[in-house]
Short mmCIF file of N, CA and C in Angstrom, two decimals:
data_model
loop_
_atom_site.label_atom_id
_atom_site.label_comp_id
_atom_site.label_asym_id
_atom_site.label_seq_id
_atom_site.Cartn_x
_atom_site.Cartn_y
_atom_site.Cartn_z
N ALA A 1 55.93 191.25 107.55
CA ALA A 1 57.20 191.77 108.06
C ALA A 1 58.29 191.65 106.99
N GLU A 2 58.27 190.53 106.24
CA GLU A 2 59.29 190.34 105.20
C GLU A 2 59.11 191.35 104.07
N LEU A 3 57.87 191.60 103.66
CA LEU A 3 57.61 192.58 102.61
C LEU A 3 58.00 193.98 103.07
N ARG A 4 57.70 194.32 104.32
CA ARG A 4 58.08 195.61 104.88
C ARG A 4 59.59 195.79 104.79
N GLU A 5 60.34 194.76 105.17
CA GLU A 5 61.81 194.85 105.13
C GLU A 5 62.31 195.00 103.69
N LEU A 6 61.71 194.28 102.76
CA LEU A 6 62.10 194.42 101.35
C LEU A 6 61.83 195.84 100.85
N CYS A 7 60.71 196.42 101.24
CA CYS A 7 60.38 197.79 100.84
C CYS A 7 61.37 198.77 101.46
N ASN A 8 61.70 198.59 102.73
CA ASN A 8 62.67 199.46 103.39
C ASN A 8 64.04 199.36 102.72
N GLU A 9 64.43 198.16 102.34
CA GLU A 9 65.72 197.96 101.66
C GLU A 9 65.72 198.64 100.29
N ALA A 10 64.64 198.50 99.54
CA ALA A 10 64.53 199.15 98.23
C ALA A 10 64.60 200.67 98.39
N LEU A 11 63.94 201.19 99.41
CA LEU A 11 63.96 202.63 99.67
C LEU A 11 65.37 203.09 100.04
N ARG A 12 66.05 202.34 100.90
CA ARG A 12 67.43 202.68 101.28
C ARG A 12 68.34 202.70 100.05
N ARG A 13 68.22 201.68 99.21
CA ARG A 13 69.07 201.59 98.02
C ARG A 13 68.81 202.73 97.04
N SER A 14 67.59 203.22 96.99
CA SER A 14 67.25 204.29 96.04
C SER A 14 67.89 205.61 96.42
N GLY A 15 68.10 205.83 97.72
CA GLY A 15 68.65 207.10 98.17
C GLY A 15 67.64 208.24 98.17
N LEU A 16 66.40 207.94 97.87
CA LEU A 16 65.36 208.98 97.83
C LEU A 16 64.76 209.17 99.21
N GLY A 17 64.51 210.42 99.56
CA GLY A 17 63.88 210.72 100.85
C GLY A 17 62.37 210.73 100.77
N ASN A 18 61.83 211.19 99.65
CA ASN A 18 60.39 211.26 99.44
C ASN A 18 60.09 210.43 98.21
N ALA A 19 59.67 209.19 98.42
CA ALA A 19 59.58 208.25 97.31
C ALA A 19 58.21 207.59 97.21
N TYR A 20 57.99 207.05 96.05
CA TYR A 20 56.78 206.30 95.71
C TYR A 20 57.24 204.87 95.49
N LEU A 21 56.60 203.93 96.16
CA LEU A 21 56.92 202.52 95.96
C LEU A 21 55.76 201.84 95.26
N ARG A 22 56.07 201.11 94.23
CA ARG A 22 55.05 200.33 93.54
C ARG A 22 55.42 198.86 93.70
N ILE A 23 54.57 198.14 94.38
CA ILE A 23 54.80 196.73 94.64
C ILE A 23 53.91 195.93 93.69
N THR A 24 54.52 195.05 92.92
CA THR A 24 53.77 194.24 91.98
C THR A 24 54.09 192.77 92.21
N VAL A 25 53.04 191.98 92.31
CA VAL A 25 53.20 190.53 92.40
C VAL A 25 52.55 189.95 91.15
N SER A 26 53.36 189.26 90.35
CA SER A 26 52.82 188.61 89.15
C SER A 26 52.75 187.10 89.41
N ARG A 27 52.13 186.40 88.51
CA ARG A 27 52.02 184.96 88.70
C ARG A 27 53.34 184.25 88.46
N GLY A 28 54.33 184.96 87.90
CA GLY A 28 55.66 184.39 87.73
C GLY A 28 55.90 183.85 86.33
N ILE A 29 56.99 183.13 86.21
CA ILE A 29 57.40 182.58 84.93
C ILE A 29 56.69 181.25 84.71
N GLY A 30 56.21 181.07 83.50
CA GLY A 30 55.52 179.82 83.18
C GLY A 30 55.11 179.81 81.72
N GLU A 31 54.33 178.82 81.38
CA GLU A 31 53.86 178.68 80.01
C GLU A 31 52.92 179.83 79.66
N ARG A 32 52.93 180.20 78.38
CA ARG A 32 52.02 181.23 77.90
C ARG A 32 50.60 180.72 78.01
N GLY A 33 49.69 181.60 78.37
CA GLY A 33 48.29 181.23 78.51
C GLY A 33 47.69 181.88 79.73
N ILE A 34 46.44 181.55 79.99
CA ILE A 34 45.74 182.21 81.08
C ILE A 34 45.59 181.35 82.33
N ASP A 35 46.09 180.14 82.32
CA ASP A 35 45.95 179.26 83.47
C ASP A 35 46.95 179.63 84.56
N PRO A 36 46.48 180.18 85.69
CA PRO A 36 47.40 180.58 86.76
C PRO A 36 48.19 179.40 87.33
N ASP A 37 47.66 178.19 87.23
CA ASP A 37 48.37 177.03 87.76
C ASP A 37 49.61 176.67 86.95
N ALA A 38 49.76 177.30 85.76
CA ALA A 38 50.94 177.04 84.93
C ALA A 38 52.18 177.71 85.51
N CYS A 39 52.00 178.59 86.46
CA CYS A 39 53.11 179.30 87.10
C CYS A 39 53.10 178.96 88.58
N LYS A 40 54.13 178.32 89.03
CA LYS A 40 54.16 177.82 90.40
C LYS A 40 54.78 178.78 91.40
N SER A 41 55.57 179.75 90.93
CA SER A 41 56.27 180.63 91.85
C SER A 41 56.07 182.09 91.43
N PRO A 42 55.39 182.90 92.26
CA PRO A 42 55.13 184.29 91.89
C PRO A 42 56.42 185.12 91.86
N THR A 43 56.35 186.20 91.12
CA THR A 43 57.47 187.14 91.03
C THR A 43 57.06 188.43 91.73
N LEU A 44 57.94 188.93 92.59
CA LEU A 44 57.72 190.18 93.31
C LEU A 44 58.68 191.23 92.77
N SER A 45 58.15 192.41 92.44
CA SER A 45 59.02 193.52 92.06
C SER A 45 58.61 194.75 92.86
N ILE A 46 59.60 195.53 93.23
CA ILE A 46 59.38 196.78 93.96
C ILE A 46 60.08 197.88 93.19
N ILE A 47 59.31 198.82 92.70
CA ILE A 47 59.85 199.95 91.96
C ILE A 47 59.82 201.16 92.88
N VAL A 48 60.94 201.87 92.95
CA VAL A 48 61.04 203.07 93.78
C VAL A 48 61.34 204.23 92.85
N LYS A 49 60.54 205.30 92.96
CA LYS A 49 60.80 206.50 92.16
C LYS A 49 60.37 207.72 92.95
N GLU A 50 60.80 208.88 92.48
CA GLU A 50 60.40 210.11 93.14
C GLU A 50 58.89 210.25 93.08
N VAL A 51 58.33 210.88 94.10
CA VAL A 51 56.88 211.11 94.13
C VAL A 51 56.53 212.03 92.96
N PRO A 52 55.62 211.58 92.07
CA PRO A 52 55.26 212.43 90.94
C PRO A 52 54.36 213.58 91.39
N LEU A 53 54.80 214.80 91.13
CA LEU A 53 54.03 215.97 91.50
C LEU A 53 53.63 216.74 90.23
N TYR A 54 52.51 217.41 90.32
CA TYR A 54 52.11 218.29 89.23
C TYR A 54 52.99 219.54 89.28
N PRO A 55 53.06 220.28 88.17
CA PRO A 55 53.80 221.55 88.20
C PRO A 55 53.24 222.46 89.30
N GLN A 56 54.10 223.28 89.89
CA GLN A 56 53.73 224.12 91.03
C GLN A 56 52.52 224.99 90.75
N GLU A 57 52.40 225.50 89.53
CA GLU A 57 51.26 226.39 89.22
C GLU A 57 49.91 225.68 89.35
N CYS A 58 49.90 224.37 89.21
CA CYS A 58 48.65 223.62 89.37
C CYS A 58 48.13 223.74 90.80
N TYR A 59 49.03 223.79 91.77
CA TYR A 59 48.63 223.89 93.17
C TYR A 59 48.18 225.30 93.52
N GLN A 60 48.59 226.27 92.72
CA GLN A 60 48.22 227.66 92.99
C GLN A 60 47.00 228.10 92.19
N ARG A 61 46.90 227.68 90.92
CA ARG A 61 45.81 228.12 90.07
C ARG A 61 44.72 227.06 89.86
N GLY A 62 45.04 225.81 90.20
CA GLY A 62 44.10 224.73 89.93
C GLY A 62 44.38 224.14 88.55
N ILE A 63 43.57 223.16 88.16
CA ILE A 63 43.76 222.51 86.86
C ILE A 63 42.43 222.39 86.14
N GLY A 64 42.52 222.31 84.84
CA GLY A 64 41.33 222.02 84.05
C GLY A 64 41.02 220.54 84.16
N THR A 65 39.77 220.21 84.19
CA THR A 65 39.36 218.81 84.31
C THR A 65 38.05 218.62 83.57
N ARG A 66 37.62 217.41 83.45
CA ARG A 66 36.36 217.13 82.77
C ARG A 66 35.80 215.78 83.18
N ILE A 67 34.52 215.62 82.91
CA ILE A 67 33.89 214.30 83.02
C ILE A 67 34.22 213.58 81.72
N LEU A 68 34.73 212.38 81.83
CA LEU A 68 35.21 211.66 80.66
C LEU A 68 34.12 210.82 80.00
N SER A 69 34.26 210.61 78.71
CA SER A 69 33.32 209.75 78.01
C SER A 69 33.64 208.28 78.25
N ILE A 70 34.87 207.99 78.64
CA ILE A 70 35.27 206.62 78.98
C ILE A 70 34.69 206.29 80.35
N ALA A 71 33.94 205.23 80.44
CA ALA A 71 33.31 204.85 81.72
C ALA A 71 34.21 203.91 82.51
N LYS A 72 34.04 203.94 83.80
CA LYS A 72 34.72 202.99 84.69
C LYS A 72 34.22 201.59 84.34
N ILE A 73 35.11 200.61 84.31
CA ILE A 73 34.70 199.25 84.02
C ILE A 73 33.71 198.78 85.07
N ASN A 74 32.61 198.22 84.63
CA ASN A 74 31.54 197.78 85.52
C ASN A 74 32.06 196.74 86.52
N GLN A 75 31.71 196.93 87.78
CA GLN A 75 32.16 196.01 88.84
C GLN A 75 31.67 194.58 88.64
N ASP A 76 30.57 194.42 87.91
CA ASP A 76 30.08 193.08 87.63
C ASP A 76 30.99 192.36 86.63
N ALA A 77 31.78 193.14 85.87
CA ALA A 77 32.69 192.55 84.89
C ALA A 77 34.09 192.35 85.47
N LEU A 78 34.56 193.32 86.25
CA LEU A 78 35.91 193.26 86.81
C LEU A 78 35.90 194.00 88.14
N SER A 79 36.18 193.30 89.21
CA SER A 79 36.09 193.87 90.55
C SER A 79 37.04 195.04 90.73
N SER A 80 36.52 196.15 91.25
CA SER A 80 37.36 197.30 91.55
C SER A 80 38.13 197.09 92.86
N ARG A 81 37.87 196.02 93.55
CA ARG A 81 38.58 195.72 94.80
C ARG A 81 39.96 195.13 94.52
N VAL A 82 40.22 194.79 93.26
CA VAL A 82 41.50 194.22 92.89
C VAL A 82 42.33 195.29 92.19
N LYS A 83 43.49 195.61 92.76
CA LYS A 83 44.42 196.55 92.13
C LYS A 83 45.24 195.72 91.15
N SER A 84 45.01 195.94 89.87
CA SER A 84 45.70 195.14 88.86
C SER A 84 46.53 196.05 87.96
N CYS A 85 47.22 195.46 87.04
CA CYS A 85 48.02 196.23 86.07
C CYS A 85 47.25 196.45 84.77
N ASN A 86 45.95 196.24 84.80
CA ASN A 86 45.12 196.46 83.61
C ASN A 86 44.67 197.92 83.60
N TYR A 87 45.39 198.75 82.85
CA TYR A 87 45.11 200.18 82.81
C TYR A 87 44.51 200.63 81.47
N GLN A 88 43.99 199.69 80.69
CA GLN A 88 43.48 200.05 79.37
C GLN A 88 42.45 201.18 79.45
N ASN A 89 41.52 201.07 80.37
CA ASN A 89 40.49 202.09 80.54
C ASN A 89 41.10 203.46 80.86
N ASN A 90 42.04 203.46 81.79
CA ASN A 90 42.68 204.69 82.22
C ASN A 90 43.53 205.30 81.10
N ILE A 91 44.15 204.45 80.30
CA ILE A 91 44.95 204.93 79.17
C ILE A 91 44.05 205.61 78.14
N LEU A 92 42.92 204.99 77.83
CA LEU A 92 41.97 205.62 76.90
C LEU A 92 41.46 206.94 77.46
N ALA A 93 41.21 206.97 78.76
CA ALA A 93 40.75 208.21 79.39
C ALA A 93 41.83 209.28 79.33
N LYS A 94 43.09 208.90 79.56
CA LYS A 94 44.19 209.86 79.49
C LYS A 94 44.36 210.41 78.08
N MET A 95 44.14 209.58 77.07
CA MET A 95 44.20 210.05 75.69
C MET A 95 43.13 211.12 75.46
N GLU A 96 41.94 210.91 76.01
CA GLU A 96 40.87 211.90 75.90
C GLU A 96 41.27 213.19 76.61
N LEU A 97 41.88 213.08 77.78
CA LEU A 97 42.33 214.26 78.52
C LEU A 97 43.39 215.02 77.74
N ASN A 98 44.33 214.30 77.14
CA ASN A 98 45.38 214.94 76.36
C ASN A 98 44.80 215.74 75.21
N GLN A 99 43.77 215.21 74.57
CA GLN A 99 43.14 215.93 73.45
C GLN A 99 42.49 217.23 73.93
N GLY A 100 42.04 217.25 75.17
CA GLY A 100 41.40 218.44 75.72
C GLY A 100 42.32 219.29 76.57
N ASN A 101 43.64 218.98 76.54
CA ASN A 101 44.63 219.72 77.33
C ASN A 101 44.28 219.76 78.82
N CYS A 102 43.79 218.65 79.34
CA CYS A 102 43.48 218.54 80.77
C CYS A 102 44.44 217.54 81.41
N ILE A 103 44.70 217.75 82.69
CA ILE A 103 45.60 216.87 83.42
C ILE A 103 44.86 215.68 84.01
N GLU A 104 43.66 215.91 84.51
CA GLU A 104 42.90 214.86 85.19
C GLU A 104 41.43 214.99 84.84
N GLY A 105 40.74 213.87 84.94
CA GLY A 105 39.31 213.84 84.66
C GLY A 105 38.65 212.78 85.51
N PHE A 106 37.33 212.75 85.44
CA PHE A 106 36.56 211.84 86.28
C PHE A 106 35.88 210.76 85.46
N LEU A 107 36.03 209.52 85.92
CA LEU A 107 35.36 208.38 85.32
C LEU A 107 34.05 208.15 86.04
N LEU A 108 32.99 207.93 85.29
CA LEU A 108 31.69 207.63 85.87
C LEU A 108 31.45 206.14 85.80
N ASN A 109 30.68 205.63 86.76
CA ASN A 109 30.31 204.21 86.70
C ASN A 109 29.10 204.04 85.78
N SER A 110 28.58 202.84 85.66
CA SER A 110 27.48 202.55 84.73
C SER A 110 26.17 203.21 85.15
N HIS A 111 26.12 203.75 86.37
CA HIS A 111 24.92 204.45 86.85
C HIS A 111 25.07 205.96 86.76
N GLY A 112 26.19 206.44 86.21
CA GLY A 112 26.41 207.86 86.07
C GLY A 112 26.99 208.53 87.30
N CYS A 113 27.40 207.74 88.29
CA CYS A 113 28.01 208.29 89.51
C CYS A 113 29.53 208.40 89.31
N ILE A 114 30.13 209.37 89.99
CA ILE A 114 31.58 209.51 89.95
C ILE A 114 32.20 208.31 90.64
N ALA A 115 33.17 207.68 89.97
CA ALA A 115 33.89 206.56 90.57
C ALA A 115 35.25 207.02 91.06
N GLU A 116 36.04 207.62 90.17
CA GLU A 116 37.38 208.06 90.51
C GLU A 116 37.96 208.86 89.36
N GLY A 117 39.17 209.37 89.56
CA GLY A 117 39.90 210.02 88.48
C GLY A 117 40.71 208.99 87.71
N THR A 118 41.39 209.43 86.66
CA THR A 118 42.19 208.49 85.88
C THR A 118 43.38 207.98 86.68
N VAL A 119 43.95 208.84 87.52
CA VAL A 119 45.10 208.45 88.35
C VAL A 119 44.93 208.92 89.79
N SER A 120 43.70 209.20 90.18
CA SER A 120 43.51 209.76 91.52
C SER A 120 42.15 209.37 92.09
N ASN A 121 42.02 209.59 93.37
CA ASN A 121 40.75 209.43 94.05
C ASN A 121 39.96 210.72 93.89
N ALA A 122 38.67 210.66 94.10
CA ALA A 122 37.81 211.84 94.00
C ALA A 122 37.36 212.26 95.40
N PHE A 123 37.59 213.53 95.73
CA PHE A 123 37.16 214.09 97.00
C PHE A 123 36.56 215.47 96.74
N ILE A 124 35.53 215.81 97.48
CA ILE A 124 34.90 217.12 97.43
C ILE A 124 34.77 217.61 98.86
N VAL A 125 35.12 218.87 99.11
CA VAL A 125 34.87 219.47 100.41
C VAL A 125 33.68 220.40 100.23
N LYS A 126 32.60 220.10 100.95
CA LYS A 126 31.37 220.89 100.83
C LYS A 126 30.76 221.06 102.21
N ASN A 127 30.53 222.31 102.59
CA ASN A 127 29.95 222.62 103.90
C ASN A 127 30.73 221.98 105.05
N GLY A 128 32.06 221.96 104.92
CA GLY A 128 32.90 221.43 105.99
C GLY A 128 32.96 219.92 106.07
N ILE A 129 32.41 219.23 105.06
CA ILE A 129 32.41 217.76 105.05
C ILE A 129 33.22 217.28 103.85
N LEU A 130 34.05 216.27 104.07
CA LEU A 130 34.81 215.66 102.98
C LEU A 130 33.95 214.55 102.38
N LEU A 131 33.58 214.72 101.13
CA LEU A 131 32.74 213.75 100.42
C LEU A 131 33.61 212.95 99.46
N THR A 132 33.34 211.67 99.36
CA THR A 132 34.07 210.80 98.44
C THR A 132 33.15 209.67 97.99
N PRO A 133 33.35 209.15 96.78
CA PRO A 133 32.52 208.02 96.35
C PRO A 133 32.68 206.82 97.28
N SER A 134 31.58 206.13 97.51
CA SER A 134 31.64 204.91 98.31
C SER A 134 32.24 203.79 97.46
N LEU A 135 32.67 202.74 98.11
CA LEU A 135 33.25 201.61 97.39
C LEU A 135 32.26 201.00 96.41
N SER A 136 30.98 201.09 96.70
CA SER A 136 29.97 200.53 95.80
C SER A 136 29.89 201.30 94.48
N CYS A 137 30.53 202.47 94.41
CA CYS A 137 30.56 203.25 93.17
C CYS A 137 31.66 202.78 92.22
N GLY A 138 32.52 201.89 92.70
CA GLY A 138 33.54 201.33 91.83
C GLY A 138 34.92 201.92 92.02
N CYS A 139 35.12 202.74 93.04
CA CYS A 139 36.46 203.29 93.27
C CYS A 139 37.33 202.22 93.95
N LEU A 140 38.63 202.40 93.78
CA LEU A 140 39.57 201.49 94.40
C LEU A 140 39.74 201.85 95.87
N GLU A 141 39.61 200.87 96.75
CA GLU A 141 39.88 201.09 98.17
C GLU A 141 41.38 200.99 98.36
N GLY A 142 42.05 202.12 98.18
CA GLY A 142 43.49 202.12 98.21
C GLY A 142 44.07 202.78 99.43
N ILE A 143 45.39 202.71 99.52
CA ILE A 143 46.13 203.27 100.65
C ILE A 143 45.93 204.78 100.71
N THR A 144 46.06 205.46 99.58
CA THR A 144 45.94 206.92 99.57
C THR A 144 44.55 207.36 99.98
N ARG A 145 43.53 206.74 99.42
CA ARG A 145 42.15 207.10 99.75
C ARG A 145 41.90 206.94 101.25
N ASN A 146 42.31 205.81 101.79
CA ASN A 146 42.11 205.56 103.21
C ASN A 146 42.90 206.53 104.08
N ALA A 147 44.12 206.87 103.65
CA ALA A 147 44.95 207.81 104.41
C ALA A 147 44.32 209.20 104.43
N VAL A 148 43.81 209.66 103.29
CA VAL A 148 43.18 210.98 103.24
C VAL A 148 41.97 211.03 104.17
N MET A 149 41.15 210.00 104.16
CA MET A 149 39.97 209.98 105.03
C MET A 149 40.39 209.93 106.50
N GLU A 150 41.41 209.16 106.82
CA GLU A 150 41.87 209.04 108.20
C GLU A 150 42.44 210.37 108.70
N VAL A 151 43.26 211.02 107.90
CA VAL A 151 43.84 212.30 108.29
C VAL A 151 42.75 213.36 108.46
N ALA A 152 41.79 213.38 107.54
CA ALA A 152 40.69 214.35 107.63
C ALA A 152 39.96 214.19 108.96
N LYS A 153 39.63 212.95 109.31
CA LYS A 153 38.87 212.69 110.54
C LYS A 153 39.70 212.89 111.79
N ASP A 154 40.86 212.24 111.83
CA ASP A 154 41.64 212.19 113.07
C ASP A 154 42.47 213.43 113.34
N ARG A 155 43.07 213.98 112.31
CA ARG A 155 43.96 215.12 112.53
C ARG A 155 43.24 216.46 112.44
N PHE A 156 42.26 216.55 111.53
CA PHE A 156 41.61 217.84 111.30
C PHE A 156 40.15 217.87 111.74
N ALA A 157 39.65 216.78 112.28
CA ALA A 157 38.27 216.69 112.76
C ALA A 157 37.26 217.08 111.68
N VAL A 158 37.56 216.73 110.44
CA VAL A 158 36.65 216.97 109.32
C VAL A 158 35.81 215.72 109.13
N PRO A 159 34.51 215.83 109.18
CA PRO A 159 33.67 214.66 108.95
C PRO A 159 33.85 214.13 107.52
N VAL A 160 33.82 212.83 107.37
CA VAL A 160 33.96 212.19 106.06
C VAL A 160 32.68 211.45 105.75
N GLN A 161 32.19 211.64 104.54
CA GLN A 161 30.96 210.98 104.12
C GLN A 161 31.21 210.28 102.79
N GLU A 162 30.99 208.97 102.77
CA GLU A 162 31.09 208.19 101.55
C GLU A 162 29.69 208.00 100.98
N GLY A 163 29.56 208.12 99.68
CA GLY A 163 28.24 207.94 99.07
C GLY A 163 28.32 208.08 97.57
N GLN A 164 27.16 208.23 96.98
CA GLN A 164 27.08 208.42 95.53
C GLN A 164 27.21 209.90 95.22
N LEU A 165 28.21 210.22 94.39
CA LEU A 165 28.41 211.59 93.94
C LEU A 165 28.11 211.66 92.45
N MET A 166 27.37 212.65 92.06
CA MET A 166 27.00 212.83 90.66
C MET A 166 27.85 213.96 90.08
N PRO A 167 27.96 214.04 88.76
CA PRO A 167 28.74 215.13 88.15
C PRO A 167 28.32 216.52 88.66
N TYR A 168 27.04 216.73 88.88
CA TYR A 168 26.63 218.07 89.36
C TYR A 168 27.15 218.37 90.75
N ASP A 169 27.55 217.36 91.51
CA ASP A 169 28.14 217.60 92.83
C ASP A 169 29.49 218.30 92.73
N LEU A 170 30.15 218.14 91.57
CA LEU A 170 31.44 218.80 91.39
C LEU A 170 31.25 220.28 91.17
#
């Protein structure tokens, strides 16, 4: 309830009607190093900005995309269930996209399955079914992903299927 009120206050102060909120909790101020116990009080920040949209022509004509050579970090090394500020992989992938004049691309996991985009979830509509990578593929179980699946099922009666998607499925 307290976090909700802080988010509402940040939104009110921004004056934006359609906004994106980024909530970050860090370990706080403390000694340099990797020991989390060195920081006793976490720091909370809430960033409010306009919802980032692609140029209008992207919604009308579509966008160029590609399968990236940068792989999704293996879940055995770093859990995809944790939303962190470690974007090194995504930054390298974006650099590859920039070289190819593409806006978005797909990261594959260590088994060659689609995990997610560099800044987006992956969804395919095929034969009236919304397909998306399962959590075991390494995608982030995020608010947007869950909202898209919920709206598809509840509002539009579109069946949702989570599973392994391969590049040829695109």
